[in-house]
Amino acid sequence: MSTFTRSSTSTSTSTSTGSTSDSKNGTLNATTTESGRRPRLSGMTWLVWRQHRAAFWTILAATALSVAWIVYQRGRLVDFLDGYGYPGKSLDEAGGQFQQYSDAFSFVSMGLQAIPVLLGVFLGAPLIAGDLENGTAKLVAAQTTSRTRWLATKLTLTGLVVVVSTGVLSAVFGWWWNPVKSEAPAMEWTSGEAFNTTGPVPVALTLLSVFGGVALGVVLRRTLTAMVVTFGFTVVLQLVWGYFLLSLGNVVTVTTNKGVTGESGPPSLPRGAYEIDQSYVTGSGDLVGWGTCSESLTDAARQVCLAEEDVVGWSTQYLPLSQMNAMQWFGASILFALTAGVVAFLFFWGRKRLV
């Protein structure tokens, strides 16, 4: 009887131990599986990504599709240039043959120039204004996480998505345009079509537009109002930027002193140079408008008029294509500095309004 009892007890203990062991193994396996399925992001980063994942994924997906389209268009352009015989033959002689490629540049460039406005309105303005309006900001402020960390995570993650998307698009668009960069029929490099869509400029413009929208959202605390005001802000930003664009470069002046009639035409400019102004040079070195004496009815009368004005040659001011990269980085540094000022405002004053 006692033998049976000990045997039963031993069996029961063994069974219990086995069950406990199986339970531990099962719990361990479940924990391991659950841990393996967890997203790599965690904490506040995971929360911010999840909250804005629809906007972030939309931006990244649109970027991927745009890159694929640009790569396809560049292949078509290179095939045309090879068949046409460029650069042996100038594109000025191509006529309507190059028009479809020029239209493709304009179409894509127009979309790229709209990115700062679109992201400023639909990403920047609602980023925090929506949390202030629906009470999410108060919920976050009641947790152990500080408002500073919450704001920093939001701005960092948003800025990272903006930099990646605009940086990739800028690089790919510049790669597409590069074979015909010096050709006016493609795109004038000083125009917004080319200058604002290549290099660091689109990244800087978009960051300032987005973070400017965030700041307006914090101040106004209403999503729709912030979006409307941000639209006006981004449009004005584009207009002001375009107005001062040419002043970013160092103007080069060339002059002649061999007269202005017959074969004594204006000085030739480097390939791809953008002409800013053209005027006459007098013997004393003064400049007079190139329209001087244009009202003379005959060549003889014009010669007399030019002699009276003491015109001896031409003066031409231009920006060489070689300055484009330096101008873009100089302009982008100004935009980045303004963006840093907006971010500083958000941290030192705006975070106090996040409740």
Tab-separated table of C-alpha atoms in Angstrom:
chain	number	residue	atom	x	y	z
A	1	MET	CA	0.000	0.000	0.000
A	2	SER	CA	2.763	2.374	0.910
A	3	THR	CA	4.592	1.329	-2.251
A	4	PHE	CA	1.599	2.313	-4.333
A	5	THR	CA	1.347	5.608	-2.562
A	6	ARG	CA	5.006	6.439	-3.168
A	7	SER	CA	4.710	5.379	-6.770
A	8	SER	CA	1.603	7.456	-7.268
A	9	THR	CA	3.226	10.414	-5.597
A	10	SER	CA	6.318	10.025	-7.733
A	11	THR	CA	4.223	9.719	-10.869
A	12	SER	CA	2.141	12.721	-9.850
A	13	THR	CA	5.256	14.761	-9.143
A	14	SER	CA	6.785	13.723	-12.433
A	15	THR	CA	3.599	14.592	-14.278
A	16	SER	CA	3.394	17.914	-12.476
A	17	THR	CA	7.004	18.662	-13.253
A	18	GLY	CA	6.457	17.749	-16.862
A	19	SER	CA	3.400	19.958	-17.050
A	20	THR	CA	5.280	22.804	-15.447
A	21	SER	CA	8.158	22.309	-17.825
A	22	ASP	CA	5.827	22.186	-20.803
A	23	SER	CA	4.057	25.273	-19.519
A	24	LYS	CA	7.352	27.126	-19.174
A	25	ASN	CA	8.478	26.016	-22.620
A	26	GLY	CA	5.154	27.027	-24.090
A	27	THR	CA	5.301	30.406	-22.397
A	28	LEU	CA	8.888	30.877	-23.554
A	29	ASN	CA	8.032	29.951	-27.136
A	30	ALA	CA	4.981	32.210	-27.133
A	31	THR	CA	7.027	35.059	-25.738
A	32	THR	CA	9.754	34.478	-28.302
A	33	THR	CA	7.229	34.347	-31.143
A	34	GLU	CA	5.456	37.453	-29.897
A	35	SER	CA	8.765	39.247	-29.522
A	36	GLY	CA	9.747	38.242	-33.036
A	37	ARG	CA	6.540	39.707	-34.430
A	38	ARG	CA	6.818	43.048	-32.692
A	39	PRO	CA	7.664	46.061	-34.882
A	40	ARG	CA	11.217	47.254	-34.759
A	41	LEU	CA	10.071	50.718	-33.742
A	42	SER	CA	9.177	51.093	-30.103
A	43	GLY	CA	8.092	53.656	-27.577
A	44	MET	CA	7.380	57.189	-28.741
A	45	THR	CA	8.849	56.575	-32.205
A	46	TRP	CA	6.436	53.711	-32.787
A	47	LEU	CA	3.512	55.800	-31.506
A	48	VAL	CA	4.266	58.753	-33.799
A	49	TRP	CA	4.829	56.498	-36.810
A	50	ARG	CA	1.574	54.663	-36.176
A	51	GLN	CA	-0.335	57.908	-35.744
A	52	HIS	CA	0.902	59.357	-39.049
A	53	ARG	CA	1.699	56.167	-40.937
A	54	ALA	CA	-0.939	56.833	-43.614
A	55	ALA	CA	0.653	60.164	-44.569
A	56	PHE	CA	4.199	58.812	-44.328
A	57	TRP	CA	3.511	55.728	-46.442
A	58	THR	CA	1.634	57.826	-49.014
A	59	ILE	CA	4.624	60.153	-49.376
A	60	LEU	CA	7.102	57.278	-49.692
A	61	ALA	CA	4.908	55.396	-52.173
A	62	ALA	CA	4.413	58.505	-54.317
A	63	THR	CA	8.176	59.026	-54.256
A	64	ALA	CA	8.824	55.470	-55.452
A	65	LEU	CA	6.316	55.826	-58.308
A	66	SER	CA	7.779	59.187	-59.343
A	67	VAL	CA	11.296	57.765	-59.361
A	68	ALA	CA	10.182	54.889	-61.598
A	69	TRP	CA	8.552	57.350	-64.017
A	70	ILE	CA	11.644	59.590	-64.149
A	71	VAL	CA	13.945	56.611	-64.764
A	72	TYR	CA	11.716	55.575	-67.678
A	73	GLN	CA	11.736	59.107	-69.115
A	74	ARG	CA	15.516	59.353	-68.879
A	75	GLY	CA	15.874	56.160	-70.861
A	76	ARG	CA	13.701	57.637	-73.617
A	77	LEU	CA	15.706	60.874	-73.573
A	78	VAL	CA	19.076	59.110	-73.869
A	79	ASP	CA	17.783	56.989	-76.763
A	80	PHE	CA	16.642	60.129	-78.582
A	81	LEU	CA	19.931	61.970	-78.008
A	82	ASP	CA	21.947	59.009	-79.274
A	83	GLY	CA	19.812	58.728	-82.382
A	84	TYR	CA	19.829	62.480	-82.981
A	85	GLY	CA	23.624	62.747	-82.758
A	86	TYR	CA	23.850	64.981	-79.690
A	87	PRO	CA	26.122	66.699	-78.681
A	88	GLY	CA	27.521	66.822	-82.200
A	89	LYS	CA	24.284	68.467	-83.320
A	90	SER	CA	22.754	71.307	-81.334
A	91	LEU	CA	19.257	70.840	-79.947
A	92	ASP	CA	18.383	74.264	-81.358
A	93	GLU	CA	18.141	72.494	-84.709
A	94	ALA	CA	15.897	69.712	-83.391
A	95	GLY	CA	12.729	71.764	-83.659
A	96	GLY	CA	9.597	69.831	-82.759
A	97	GLN	CA	11.498	66.566	-82.340
A	98	PHE	CA	12.612	67.578	-78.854
A	99	GLN	CA	9.298	69.115	-77.811
A	100	GLN	CA	7.878	65.989	-76.173
A	101	TYR	CA	10.965	65.650	-73.962
A	102	SER	CA	10.821	69.325	-73.041
A	103	ASP	CA	7.134	68.905	-72.140
A	104	ALA	CA	8.007	65.913	-69.959
A	105	PHE	CA	10.548	68.034	-68.057
A	106	SER	CA	7.957	70.775	-67.512
A	107	PHE	CA	5.266	68.325	-66.384
A	108	VAL	CA	7.437	66.575	-63.794
A	109	SER	CA	9.035	69.835	-62.653
A	110	MET	CA	5.613	71.368	-62.039
A	111	GLY	CA	4.743	68.438	-59.782
A	112	LEU	CA	8.042	68.688	-57.893
A	113	GLN	CA	7.571	72.425	-57.329
A	114	ALA	CA	4.168	71.718	-55.793
A	115	ILE	CA	5.638	69.356	-53.168
A	116	PRO	CA	6.595	72.072	-50.626
A	117	VAL	CA	3.074	73.496	-50.781
A	118	LEU	CA	1.340	70.121	-50.573
A	119	LEU	CA	3.446	68.762	-47.721
A	120	GLY	CA	3.303	72.049	-45.846
A	121	VAL	CA	-0.511	72.096	-46.009
A	122	PHE	CA	-1.366	68.411	-45.618
A	123	LEU	CA	1.528	67.190	-43.442
A	124	GLY	CA	2.952	70.144	-41.535
A	125	ALA	CA	-0.176	72.097	-40.593
A	126	PRO	CA	-2.167	69.160	-39.122
A	127	LEU	CA	0.841	67.455	-37.502
A	128	ILE	CA	0.311	69.012	-34.075
A	129	ALA	CA	-2.733	71.219	-34.663
A	130	GLY	CA	-4.807	68.040	-34.956
A	131	ASP	CA	-3.525	66.799	-31.578
A	132	LEU	CA	-4.306	70.141	-29.966
A	133	GLU	CA	-7.770	70.214	-31.463
A	134	ASN	CA	-8.860	66.670	-30.565
A	135	GLY	CA	-7.199	66.529	-27.155
A	136	THR	CA	-4.441	64.032	-27.934
A	137	ALA	CA	-1.825	66.539	-26.774
A	138	LYS	CA	-3.376	66.655	-23.284
A	139	LEU	CA	-3.351	62.857	-23.126
A	140	VAL	CA	0.329	62.743	-24.044
A	141	ALA	CA	1.167	65.492	-21.561
A	142	ALA	CA	-0.450	63.429	-18.780
A	143	GLN	CA	1.933	60.518	-19.400
A	144	THR	CA	5.467	60.053	-18.121
A	145	THR	CA	6.929	61.085	-21.491
A	146	SER	CA	7.844	64.771	-21.613
A	147	ARG	CA	6.348	67.169	-24.124
A	148	THR	CA	9.843	67.942	-25.372
A	149	ARG	CA	10.483	64.318	-26.275
A	150	TRP	CA	7.091	64.003	-27.924
A	151	LEU	CA	7.690	67.133	-30.018
A	152	ALA	CA	11.248	66.079	-30.873
A	153	THR	CA	10.081	62.650	-32.039
A	154	LYS	CA	7.332	64.151	-34.181
A	155	LEU	CA	9.638	66.659	-35.852
A	156	THR	CA	12.505	64.192	-36.314
A	157	LEU	CA	10.387	61.468	-37.897
A	158	THR	CA	8.542	63.932	-40.116
A	159	GLY	CA	11.771	65.638	-41.133
A	160	LEU	CA	13.362	62.287	-41.957
A	161	VAL	CA	10.490	61.320	-44.282
A	162	VAL	CA	10.629	64.751	-45.961
A	163	VAL	CA	14.415	64.670	-46.449
A	164	VAL	CA	14.416	61.122	-47.836
A	165	SER	CA	11.565	61.709	-50.278
A	166	THR	CA	12.638	65.131	-51.570
A	167	GLY	CA	16.331	64.209	-51.588
A	168	VAL	CA	15.725	61.132	-53.724
A	169	LEU	CA	13.445	63.007	-56.129
A	170	SER	CA	15.950	65.852	-56.438
A	171	ALA	CA	18.824	63.472	-57.199
A	172	VAL	CA	16.872	61.457	-59.763
A	173	PHE	CA	15.420	64.520	-61.498
A	174	GLY	CA	18.887	66.096	-61.725
A	175	TRP	CA	20.218	62.822	-63.160
A	176	TRP	CA	17.491	62.916	-65.823
A	177	TRP	CA	18.151	66.550	-66.759
A	178	ASN	CA	21.957	66.398	-66.647
A	179	PRO	CA	22.570	65.245	-70.273
A	180	VAL	CA	20.902	68.441	-71.602
A	181	LYS	CA	21.681	70.721	-68.658
A	182	SER	CA	23.325	73.408	-70.782
A	183	GLU	CA	20.576	73.465	-73.418
A	184	ALA	CA	17.970	76.231	-73.264
A	185	PRO	CA	15.332	74.177	-75.159
A	186	ALA	CA	15.318	71.723	-72.247
A	187	MET	CA	15.062	74.026	-69.213
A	188	GLU	CA	16.668	77.330	-68.329
A	189	TRP	CA	18.815	76.549	-65.289
A	190	THR	CA	17.930	79.824	-63.539
A	191	SER	CA	14.215	79.109	-63.766
A	192	GLY	CA	12.275	77.550	-60.915
A	193	GLU	CA	11.725	74.493	-63.119
A	194	ALA	CA	15.362	73.478	-62.759
A	195	PHE	CA	16.808	75.484	-59.864
A	196	ASN	CA	14.085	74.572	-57.346
A	197	THR	CA	13.875	70.895	-58.261
A	198	THR	CA	17.520	69.809	-58.184
A	199	GLY	CA	20.331	69.869	-55.635
A	200	PRO	CA	19.618	70.781	-52.005
A	201	VAL	CA	17.008	73.450	-52.795
A	202	PRO	CA	13.871	71.227	-52.889
A	203	VAL	CA	14.885	69.616	-49.589
A	204	ALA	CA	15.402	72.998	-47.914
A	205	LEU	CA	12.224	74.540	-49.354
A	206	THR	CA	10.097	71.584	-48.301
A	207	LEU	CA	11.526	71.407	-44.776
A	208	LEU	CA	10.858	75.122	-44.217
A	209	SER	CA	7.328	74.762	-45.619
A	210	VAL	CA	6.521	71.735	-43.452
A	211	PHE	CA	8.001	73.030	-40.193
A	212	GLY	CA	6.507	76.458	-40.896
A	213	GLY	CA	3.141	74.708	-41.171
A	214	VAL	CA	3.788	72.926	-37.867
A	215	ALA	CA	4.540	76.262	-36.155
A	216	LEU	CA	1.391	77.836	-37.582
A	217	GLY	CA	-0.611	74.852	-36.359
A	218	VAL	CA	0.790	75.250	-32.838
A	219	VAL	CA	-0.073	78.951	-32.801
A	220	LEU	CA	-3.538	78.679	-34.387
A	221	ARG	CA	-4.523	75.361	-32.699
A	222	ARG	CA	-7.137	74.627	-35.373
A	223	THR	CA	-6.367	72.192	-38.185
A	224	LEU	CA	-8.416	73.728	-41.001
A	225	THR	CA	-7.357	77.278	-40.157
A	226	ALA	CA	-3.717	76.206	-39.968
A	227	MET	CA	-3.950	74.493	-43.369
A	228	VAL	CA	-5.408	77.599	-45.033
A	229	VAL	CA	-2.810	79.922	-43.515
A	230	THR	CA	-0.010	77.473	-44.330
A	231	PHE	CA	-1.101	77.444	-47.964
A	232	GLY	CA	-0.705	81.217	-48.083
A	233	PHE	CA	2.637	80.999	-46.281
A	234	THR	CA	4.085	78.433	-48.705
A	235	VAL	CA	2.892	80.344	-51.777
A	236	VAL	CA	4.427	83.593	-50.501
A	237	LEU	CA	7.620	81.707	-49.651
A	238	GLN	CA	7.889	80.451	-53.230
A	239	LEU	CA	7.290	83.937	-54.659
A	240	VAL	CA	9.856	85.607	-52.394
A	241	TRP	CA	12.386	82.862	-53.076
A	242	GLY	CA	11.922	83.257	-56.836
A	243	TYR	CA	12.354	87.037	-56.570
A	244	PHE	CA	15.746	86.779	-54.830
A	245	LEU	CA	16.974	83.703	-56.710
A	246	LEU	CA	19.272	85.483	-59.179
A	247	SER	CA	20.861	87.554	-56.408
A	248	LEU	CA	22.440	84.367	-55.031
A	249	GLY	CA	25.069	84.391	-57.786
A	250	ASN	CA	28.024	86.609	-58.647
A	251	VAL	CA	27.243	88.522	-61.836
A	252	VAL	CA	29.998	88.423	-64.471
A	253	THR	CA	30.445	91.435	-66.804
A	254	VAL	CA	32.198	91.360	-70.173
A	255	THR	CA	32.746	94.383	-72.409
A	256	THR	CA	34.018	95.216	-75.906
A	257	ASN	CA	35.358	98.446	-77.346
A	258	LYS	CA	35.270	97.789	-81.092
A	259	GLY	CA	32.020	99.544	-81.858
A	260	VAL	CA	28.478	98.178	-82.106
A	261	THR	CA	27.719	98.124	-85.811
A	262	GLY	CA	28.519	95.681	-88.566
A	263	GLU	CA	30.364	92.616	-87.269
A	264	SER	CA	31.029	94.221	-83.890
A	265	GLY	CA	28.211	92.441	-82.088
A	266	PRO	CA	27.762	91.711	-78.378
A	267	PRO	CA	30.400	89.504	-76.741
A	268	SER	CA	29.812	85.768	-76.909
A	269	LEU	CA	28.853	84.034	-73.671
A	270	PRO	CA	29.829	80.600	-72.328
A	271	ARG	CA	27.527	77.697	-73.130
A	272	GLY	CA	24.510	77.627	-70.836
A	273	ALA	CA	25.113	81.139	-69.454
A	274	TYR	CA	22.101	83.188	-68.417
A	275	GLU	CA	22.172	86.738	-69.759
A	276	ILE	CA	20.967	89.301	-67.224
A	277	ASP	CA	21.479	92.618	-69.013
A	278	GLN	CA	23.019	94.126	-72.109
A	279	SER	CA	23.980	97.742	-72.715
A	280	TYR	CA	26.323	100.041	-74.621
A	281	VAL	CA	29.699	101.254	-73.299
A	282	THR	CA	30.799	104.826	-73.895
A	283	GLY	CA	34.350	106.080	-74.260
A	284	SER	CA	34.300	107.296	-70.662
A	285	GLY	CA	33.245	103.842	-69.421
A	286	ASP	CA	29.632	104.765	-68.700
A	287	LEU	CA	26.783	102.460	-69.631
A	288	VAL	CA	23.777	103.482	-71.720
A	289	GLY	CA	20.775	101.374	-72.641
A	290	TRP	CA	21.090	99.172	-75.714
A	291	GLY	CA	17.934	100.792	-77.045
A	292	THR	CA	19.791	104.083	-77.449
A	293	CYS	CA	19.438	105.445	-80.988
A	294	SER	CA	16.914	102.736	-81.859
A	295	GLU	CA	14.526	105.430	-83.081
A	296	SER	CA	16.906	106.401	-85.901
A	297	LEU	CA	15.187	105.728	-89.209
A	298	THR	CA	18.327	104.931	-91.230
A	299	ASP	CA	21.673	103.281	-90.567
A	300	ALA	CA	23.450	106.545	-91.287
A	301	ALA	CA	21.314	108.404	-88.768
A	302	ARG	CA	21.963	105.667	-86.205
A	303	GLN	CA	25.727	105.944	-86.770
A	304	VAL	CA	25.561	109.677	-86.157
A	305	CYS	CA	23.487	109.152	-83.006
A	306	LEU	CA	25.911	106.542	-81.625
A	307	ALA	CA	28.858	108.812	-82.363
A	308	GLU	CA	27.162	111.646	-80.472
A	309	GLU	CA	26.628	109.330	-77.492
A	310	ASP	CA	30.309	108.285	-77.709
A	311	VAL	CA	29.329	104.580	-77.877
A	312	VAL	CA	32.400	102.399	-78.383
A	313	GLY	CA	31.248	98.877	-77.495
A	314	TRP	CA	28.983	96.468	-75.647
A	315	SER	CA	28.606	95.464	-72.019
A	316	THR	CA	26.929	92.179	-71.101
A	317	GLN	CA	26.148	90.860	-67.631
A	318	TYR	CA	25.492	87.169	-67.120
A	319	LEU	CA	25.523	84.237	-64.717
A	320	PRO	CA	27.583	81.234	-65.837
A	321	LEU	CA	26.161	77.753	-65.515
A	322	SER	CA	29.178	76.804	-63.404
A	323	GLN	CA	27.742	78.881	-60.538
A	324	MET	CA	24.528	76.889	-60.275
A	325	ASN	CA	25.725	74.419	-57.653
A	326	ALA	CA	27.230	77.131	-55.430
A	327	MET	CA	24.091	79.268	-55.755
A	328	GLN	CA	21.888	76.335	-54.758
A	329	TRP	CA	23.923	75.518	-51.660
A	330	PHE	CA	24.116	79.168	-50.644
A	331	GLY	CA	20.357	79.554	-51.010
A	332	ALA	CA	19.674	76.234	-49.287
A	333	SER	CA	21.859	77.255	-46.331
A	334	ILE	CA	19.669	80.337	-45.862
A	335	LEU	CA	16.532	78.185	-45.965
A	336	PHE	CA	18.037	75.664	-43.539
A	337	ALA	CA	18.920	78.507	-41.148
A	338	LEU	CA	15.317	79.772	-41.286
A	339	THR	CA	14.086	76.224	-40.658
A	340	ALA	CA	16.377	75.945	-37.630
A	341	GLY	CA	14.853	79.178	-36.331
A	342	VAL	CA	11.341	77.743	-36.711
A	343	VAL	CA	12.361	74.553	-34.869
A	344	ALA	CA	13.915	76.621	-32.072
A	345	PHE	CA	10.656	78.561	-31.792
A	346	LEU	CA	8.712	75.307	-31.492
A	347	PHE	CA	10.941	74.007	-28.691
A	348	PHE	CA	11.413	77.154	-26.642
A	349	TRP	CA	7.942	78.671	-26.965
A	350	GLY	CA	5.659	76.388	-28.911
A	351	ARG	CA	6.002	73.394	-26.566
A	352	LYS	CA	4.399	75.470	-23.795
A	353	ARG	CA	1.217	75.516	-25.865
A	354	LEU	CA	1.068	71.755	-26.377
A	355	VAL	CA	-1.645	71.330	-23.720
